[in-house]
Amino acid sequence: MLPSGAWAKRKPRGRRLGWVRSDARGTMWAGQEGLHHPHPHTVVRCPSSSSSSVSCSGDSEEEDMGLLEVSVTDIKPPAPELGPMPDGLSPQQVVRRHILGSIVQSEGSYVESLKRVLQDYRNPLMEMEPKVLSARKCQVVFFRVKEILHCHSMFQIALSSRVAEWDSTEKIGDLFVASFSKSMVLDVYSDYVNNFTNAMSIIKKACLTKPAFLEFLKRRQVCSPDRVTLYGLMVKPIQRFPQFILLLQDMLKNTPRGHPDRLSLQLALTELETLAEKLNEQKRLADQVAEIQQLTKSVSDRSSLNKLLTSGQRQLLLCETLTETVYGDRGQLIKSKERRVFLLNDMLVCANINFKGQLEISSLVPLGPKYVVKWNTALPQVQVVEVGQDGGSYDKDNVLIQHAGAKKASAVGQAQNKVYFGPPRLFQELQDLQKDLAVVEQITFLISTLHGTYQNLNMTVAQDWCLALQRLMRVKEEEIHSANKCRLRLLLPGKPDKSGRPISFMVVFITPNPLSKISWVNRLHLAKIGLREENQPGWLCPDEDKKSKAPFWCPILACCIPAFSSRGLSLQLGALVHSPVSCPLLGFSAVSTSLPQGYLWVGGGQEGAGGQVEIFSLNRPSPRTVKSFPLAAPVLCMEYIPEPEEGESGDESHVATEPSATVHPTICLGLQDGSILVYGSVDTGTQCLATCRSPGLQPVLCLRHSPFHLFAGLQDGTLAAYPRTSGGVPWDLESPPVCLTVGPGPIRTLLSLEDAVWASCGPRVTVLDATSLQTQQSFEAHQDEAVSVTHMVKAGSGVWMAFSSGSSIRLFHTETLEHLQEINIATRTTFLLPGQKHLCVTSLLICQGLLWVGTDQGVIVLLPVPRLEGIPKITGKGMVSLNGHCGPVAFLAVATSILAPDILRSDQEEAEGPRAEEDKPDGQAHEPAPAPASHVGRELTRKKGILLQYRLRSTAHLPGPLLSVRESAPTDGSALEHSEEDGSIYEMADDPDVWVRSRPCTRDAHRKEICSVAIISGGQGYRNFGSAPGGSGRPAPCGETDSALLIWQVPLTL
C-alpha cells in the first residue's frame, strides 16, 4: 500500500478520477446525508476501474489498491453515546433506543477487530526482519482491509452525530442507505470476499513451510484478550452485513407506521440484503473455483478428467465430506472411510481425503485437504437406490451388482441374482417377519378347522398373533425408513466382465444428517433434468457479452404437458391453483425429488360455450390427469383457500373444535356467467359445496380472500364481499353480499394484504379496510386513462403492478402508496426478440426472491427481488427463459408443499427415543408452530442452521417378549395412555458436520421448514426460443395452438 503522501505524486491512470475535498463539515460522498467528517482537508478518492483483483503473481506494489484514501486510522472520534433517557417514551421508543445501542456497540467492536488485523498482524509482518512473509504476500493476505476500515470509520463518525441527536430526530435508516448503497462499498467488499480464499491459502502454506510464521500466529492469539485467531478476525467482514440486517429488522419491527424513519429503514434493509446476497454469491463462486482447482491438482495433466475440469464448462453444484461404508453379507459394517464427493453439472466425482500432518494448524486456519480421485462417472448413469428397492429401473437379469470395497460378489448373490441393499440386516429381518406371518396365517387357517373349543388355541388368539406380527413389520419398516434418512446409496456403472455383461457397483455413503441426504438426492435429480436438451441452456442472462451462465439455483424446466385432455376442443386457459395434499405413500427420495405434492386445478373454456376444469396429480414422478369435468361457462379465475389458522376467523374460531363444523380447504371458481362455485379440495372427489350468482350476473374477473371475506371483482366495477361463516362452507353465499362500487370499468385484479384490500379499476387503485370495507384512499397507478391495472403482486413492503398496455411494470409502497421504481421488460428481451418493439406484460408472480414476468410474446423474464421486509426493488439484470409459449402467457402460478417434519429426524435423534413412533393411520405429523416474525431474516446468517423439535409417544404398548398385541396391565397402576415424553432439540451448528444437543424448549420454538416449490406457466403451445426454426429439437408434447402447461422445479432451499 502506498503511503498517503505518495498520492499527490501519482498520476491517475485510465479514466479520469474524481476527487472530493471536504470542508469543516464536509460530507464523505456528495448527496449522502449525515456522513459528517469533523476533520478538514480529508481527501476521498473515487473507485478506479483498474483495481478489481490482486494475484500473487502480479506486481501488487504497482496495483491500484486504494479505492479510498482517508487517513482515519489514527483518528479517535468521540465514542457515540446516548444521553439519559427522556421521560414519557413509549415502549417502542425504549426498545428502539436499546437497538440503537446494540448497533453502536456492534459497530465499535467491528472497527476494533479491523484495527487489530492491521496493528497486530499486518504492520508487524511488514516491519519484521528477517521477514517471515514477503511484502507482496502481505499485500495479498490483507487486501482491502484498510479500505474496509476507512468505510466503517467514516460510518462510525456519522453514527456518532446521529446518536447525539437521536431523541429529537429518531432517524437511522437514511444513514445506512447513504453509507452502504454506493458501488464503492460493494467494490471494496467484493474484492475482499473474492480474495479471501486466496489469502487463507497463503496463510496455510506459510504455516506449513515457515515455523517462525506459525509461532507468530500462536503468540498473537495467546496475547489477545479474547483469544480470537487471525482467521476469526478476518472472517468478520463476511459476517458483517447479515449482522446489520438482523439489527435493522428488529428496529423496523419496533417502528410504527407513519414514523419518518420507517421507509428509510425498509430501503436500508433492501440495500443491505442486496449487498449481502451479492457477496454471498461471489463467495460461493470463489469457493467453487477453489474446490475445482484443488480437485484438478489431484488429477494427471494428461487424463481426460483433467481436460474436463479445466475446460471452464463445469459448474460445481454440491460438494461435501461423506462417509463411505461397506457392509458384509449379514449386514455388519466391514469398514468406513471419509470421502469428498463432488457433484458437477454433468458428472459425479469421489476423492480420498489426505491431510498429511496438517492438523497442527487446524486451530489457526481452516484446512484445505489434498484429494486423490477414486472414481468419476457421467451423471446420467448414476442412480439413487433406496433401502428395500428392487432397482426396477435397470435390467436385473443382465446386470451384476457388486458392493464397492467388497473383494468379490457374494456367491449367494450371484446364484439368486439378488442383493440386499445395505444395511441388509434390516431388510432381511423384514423378509423373515413376512415369512413368519405367512406361516402364522396358515396356522390360523388350520385352527379354524378345529372342532373342539380350547382356552389358548382359538381364532381370537391366532388373530392376535397375526396382528402382533403386522405391528412388528411396521416397526421394522420404520427402522428401514430411519436408516434411509442418512444413507445415500448410488448405483454406478462399472467395467463389463469377461463375458461382456455390464457390472454395476453399489456405493453407500452416510450423510451427516437428513438435510444433507435430502440435498444430495434433490440436486442429483435436478442435475439430470438440467442435462436435457431444453435446459441446455434454459436461461440466458442479458449481459453485454451474452456469455453469462445462469446460476446454479435457477429453476429447471421439468416437463411440458397439455392443459386439457380433450384436444378436439379449442379451450382457452383461464386460471390455475395448487391444492397441497400430503401423500403418505411417497418414500424419502420421492419427496426429495418429486414436484410439490397435491393437485393442480386448471380452469378454462371456450368463448360463448362451456367451461372445463382439469385436475392433475403431482403425487407421481410426472403429472397426470386424474379428473376432468365440464362447467356451464368458461372459468375466468380461481382461488385456493386453506384451512383457517387458529384465531383467524375472530369470534367464530371456537367452532372449529366441533367435528361437524370443521372447515376444510376449498377452491373457489369464478365463471363468465357470474357463477361462483366452491369445491372441496381434500381429494379429487370434486364435491361442489356451494354455488351462487354475482349481483347482476356480472362476469367474475378475479377472486381473493381475507380472514373475514371472500372478494369478487366484477365486470361492471362492483366489488362483492361475502362474509365468512362458521359452517362447513367457509363463506355465506346464500345471503346478498356487501357490494361496493369501485369505478365505472371492470375490476381486473384484487390484492389482499394484512389489513387492507387493493382493487383496480382502470388506471386507479382503491385501498379498502379489510374488516370494515371502508375506502381508505385511492391513487392513480398510471397517467393514461385508457390503461388498466391488470396484475398486482406483493413482496415485502411493496406491490408490483402490470398494465393492459406497455412493457413497463411499476413498484408502489404499501404504506405511503409512493411510486418507487419502474422497469421496462422490453429491454430484457431485445436480444431474444430482435425488432420486437411492442411488448405487453400478461402475468406476474413473486416467489422466493424472484419476480416472474410473462409477456404476450410467450417470453418469461425472471428478475431478482429482496425477500425480507424491505422494499422489493429490482437491482439485478435478471434472466430470460429460452422455454416459453407460442402465444401470451395466460398465467403464472406457484405450487408449494412442506416436507414432513419427521423426515428431518436423524438416527441420532431416533436413538434417544423409541425404535419407532406410534403408527398413525393418517400418516400426519405434528404441524410446526408458525415462526415469529423476528426469525424471518435469520436465514442469511444461518443458512445451514436448523432447530428440530420432536415429540415422542410412550412405547410401553409396543410388542414385548410376549407375542401379543393386547396391552398388559401396568405393574404400578398408572395408565398406559399415549403420554408425551420430553422432546429434545438438536441444533445443527454452522458447521454441518457438527450436531449440538441443547436444552428442550417450548412447543412454539422456531423450526425451519423445507419447502418444495414449482412454478407453472400456462399459455398457447410450447416454444423453445434458443433453437433455430426447423432445428432438430425435441418434439413438443402439444401443438402450437393447444393450451399447454410448463412446469419449472426450483432446487430445495436448505
GROMACS .gro file of N, CA, C and O in nm, residues 206-242:
model
  148
  206ALA      N    1   0.214  -2.082   0.445
  206ALA     CA    2   0.320  -2.024   0.527
  206ALA      C    3   0.330  -2.096   0.661
  206ALA      O    4   0.440  -2.115   0.714
  207CYS      N    5   0.217  -2.139   0.717
  207CYS     CA    6   0.220  -2.214   0.842
  207CYS      C    7   0.293  -2.346   0.826
  207CYS      O    8   0.363  -2.393   0.918
  208LEU      N    9   0.279  -2.408   0.709
  208LEU     CA   10   0.340  -2.538   0.686
  208LEU      C   11   0.489  -2.528   0.654
  208LEU      O   12   0.566  -2.618   0.684
  209THR      N   13   0.530  -2.417   0.594
  209THR     CA   14   0.669  -2.408   0.546
  209THR      C   15   0.757  -2.316   0.630
  209THR      O   16   0.878  -2.325   0.622
  210LYS      N   17   0.696  -2.230   0.712
  210LYS     CA   18   0.775  -2.133   0.790
  210LYS      C   19   0.735  -2.142   0.936
  210LYS      O   20   0.636  -2.081   0.977
  211PRO      N   21   0.815  -2.214   1.017
  211PRO     CA   22   0.782  -2.227   1.159
  211PRO      C   23   0.774  -2.092   1.231
  211PRO      O   24   0.695  -2.076   1.324
  212ALA      N   25   0.854  -1.995   1.189
  212ALA     CA   26   0.851  -1.864   1.254
  212ALA      C   27   0.716  -1.797   1.236
  212ALA      O   28   0.666  -1.729   1.327
  213PHE      N   29   0.656  -1.812   1.119
  213PHE     CA   30   0.525  -1.754   1.094
  213PHE      C   31   0.418  -1.822   1.179
  213PHE      O   32   0.331  -1.756   1.238
  214LEU      N   33   0.426  -1.955   1.189
  214LEU     CA   34   0.331  -2.028   1.272
  214LEU      C   35   0.344  -1.987   1.417
  214LEU      O   36   0.244  -1.966   1.487
  215GLU      N   37   0.466  -1.969   1.463
  215GLU     CA   38   0.489  -1.926   1.601
  215GLU      C   39   0.437  -1.785   1.624
  215GLU      O   40   0.381  -1.753   1.730
  216PHE      N   41   0.450  -1.700   1.523
  216PHE     CA   42   0.400  -1.562   1.532
  216PHE      C   43   0.247  -1.562   1.550
  216PHE      O   44   0.194  -1.490   1.635
  217LEU      N   45   0.176  -1.644   1.473
  217LEU     CA   46   0.031  -1.651   1.485
  217LEU      C   47  -0.011  -1.703   1.622
  217LEU      O   48  -0.105  -1.652   1.684
  218LYS      N   49   0.060  -1.807   1.670
  218LYS     CA   50   0.027  -1.861   1.801
  218LYS      C   51   0.049  -1.758   1.911
  218LYS      O   52  -0.034  -1.743   2.002
  219ARG      N   53   0.159  -1.686   1.899
  219ARG     CA   54   0.191  -1.587   2.002
  219ARG      C   55   0.088  -1.475   2.005
  219ARG      O   56   0.045  -1.430   2.111
  220ARG      N   57   0.046  -1.430   1.886
  220ARG     CA   58  -0.053  -1.323   1.879
  220ARG      C   59  -0.188  -1.368   1.936
  220ARG      O   60  -0.257  -1.291   2.002
  221GLN      N   61  -0.223  -1.493   1.910
  221GLN     CA   62  -0.351  -1.541   1.961
  221GLN      C   63  -0.347  -1.550   2.113
  221GLN      O   64  -0.443  -1.512   2.181
  222VAL      N   65  -0.237  -1.598   2.169
  222VAL     CA   66  -0.227  -1.612   2.314
  222VAL      C   67  -0.229  -1.475   2.382
  222VAL      O   68  -0.289  -1.457   2.489
  223CYS      N   69  -0.168  -1.376   2.317
  223CYS     CA   70  -0.161  -1.242   2.377
  223CYS      C   71  -0.292  -1.165   2.366
  223CYS      O   72  -0.312  -1.067   2.439
  224SER      N   73  -0.381  -1.206   2.275
  224SER     CA   74  -0.505  -1.132   2.256
  224SER      C   75  -0.597  -1.155   2.375
  224SER      O   76  -0.599  -1.264   2.432
  225PRO      N   77  -0.676  -1.056   2.412
  225PRO     CA   78  -0.762  -1.072   2.530
  225PRO      C   79  -0.873  -1.175   2.512
  225PRO      O   80  -0.914  -1.238   2.609
  226ASP      N   81  -0.922  -1.192   2.387
  226ASP     CA   82  -1.033  -1.285   2.365
  226ASP      C   83  -0.990  -1.414   2.297
  226ASP      O   84  -1.073  -1.498   2.263
  227ARG      N   85  -0.858  -1.430   2.273
  227ARG     CA   86  -0.803  -1.550   2.210
  227ARG      C   87  -0.861  -1.576   2.071
  227ARG      O   88  -0.865  -1.691   2.027
  228VAL      N   89  -0.907  -1.474   2.001
  228VAL     CA   90  -0.958  -1.490   1.865
  228VAL      C   91  -0.839  -1.501   1.769
  228VAL      O   92  -0.743  -1.422   1.776
  229THR      N   93  -0.844  -1.597   1.676
  229THR     CA   94  -0.736  -1.618   1.582
  229THR      C   95  -0.741  -1.514   1.470
  229THR      O   96  -0.838  -1.439   1.456
  230LEU      N   97  -0.637  -1.512   1.387
  230LEU     CA   98  -0.637  -1.424   1.271
  230LEU      C   99  -0.752  -1.460   1.178
  230LEU      O  100  -0.819  -1.371   1.123
  231TYR      N  101  -0.779  -1.588   1.161
  231TYR     CA  102  -0.892  -1.628   1.076
  231TYR      C  103  -1.023  -1.576   1.135
  231TYR      O  104  -1.110  -1.527   1.063
  232GLY      N  105  -1.039  -1.588   1.267
  232GLY     CA  106  -1.160  -1.539   1.331
  232GLY      C  107  -1.181  -1.390   1.312
  232GLY      O  108  -1.295  -1.344   1.301
  233LEU      N  109  -1.072  -1.313   1.306
  233LEU     CA  110  -1.083  -1.169   1.282
  233LEU      C  111  -1.113  -1.139   1.136
  233LEU      O  112  -1.194  -1.051   1.104
  234MET      N  113  -1.051  -1.213   1.046
  234MET     CA  114  -1.065  -1.183   0.903
  234MET      C  115  -1.197  -1.232   0.845
  234MET      O  116  -1.236  -1.189   0.737
  235VAL      N  117  -1.264  -1.320   0.915
  235VAL     CA  118  -1.394  -1.367   0.864
  235VAL      C  119  -1.506  -1.271   0.902
  235VAL      O  120  -1.617  -1.279   0.849
  236LYS      N  121  -1.478  -1.176   0.991
  236LYS     CA  122  -1.583  -1.084   1.036
  236LYS      C  123  -1.639  -0.995   0.926
  236LYS      O  124  -1.759  -0.967   0.925
  237PRO      N  125  -1.559  -0.944   0.829
  237PRO     CA  126  -1.620  -0.867   0.720
  237PRO      C  127  -1.724  -0.946   0.641
  237PRO      O  128  -1.820  -0.889   0.590
  238ILE      N  129  -1.705  -1.077   0.630
  238ILE     CA  130  -1.802  -1.159   0.557
  238ILE      C  131  -1.932  -1.170   0.635
  238ILE      O  132  -2.040  -1.183   0.577
  239GLN      N  133  -1.923  -1.160   0.768
  239GLN     CA  134  -2.042  -1.175   0.852
  239GLN      C  135  -2.107  -1.041   0.885
  239GLN      O  136  -2.214  -1.039   0.947
  240ARG      N  137  -2.047  -0.930   0.844
  240ARG     CA  138  -2.093  -0.801   0.895
  240ARG      C  139  -2.234  -0.764   0.848
  240ARG      O  140  -2.317  -0.720   0.927
  241PHE      N  141  -2.262  -0.778   0.721
  241PHE     CA  142  -2.391  -0.732   0.670
  241PHE      C  143  -2.507  -0.817   0.720
  241PHE      O  144  -2.615  -0.763   0.749
  242PRO      N  145  -2.495  -0.949   0.731
  242PRO     CA  146  -2.602  -1.024   0.796
  242PRO      C  147  -2.630  -0.975   0.939
  242PRO      O  148  -2.746  -0.974   0.983
   0.00000   0.00000   0.00000
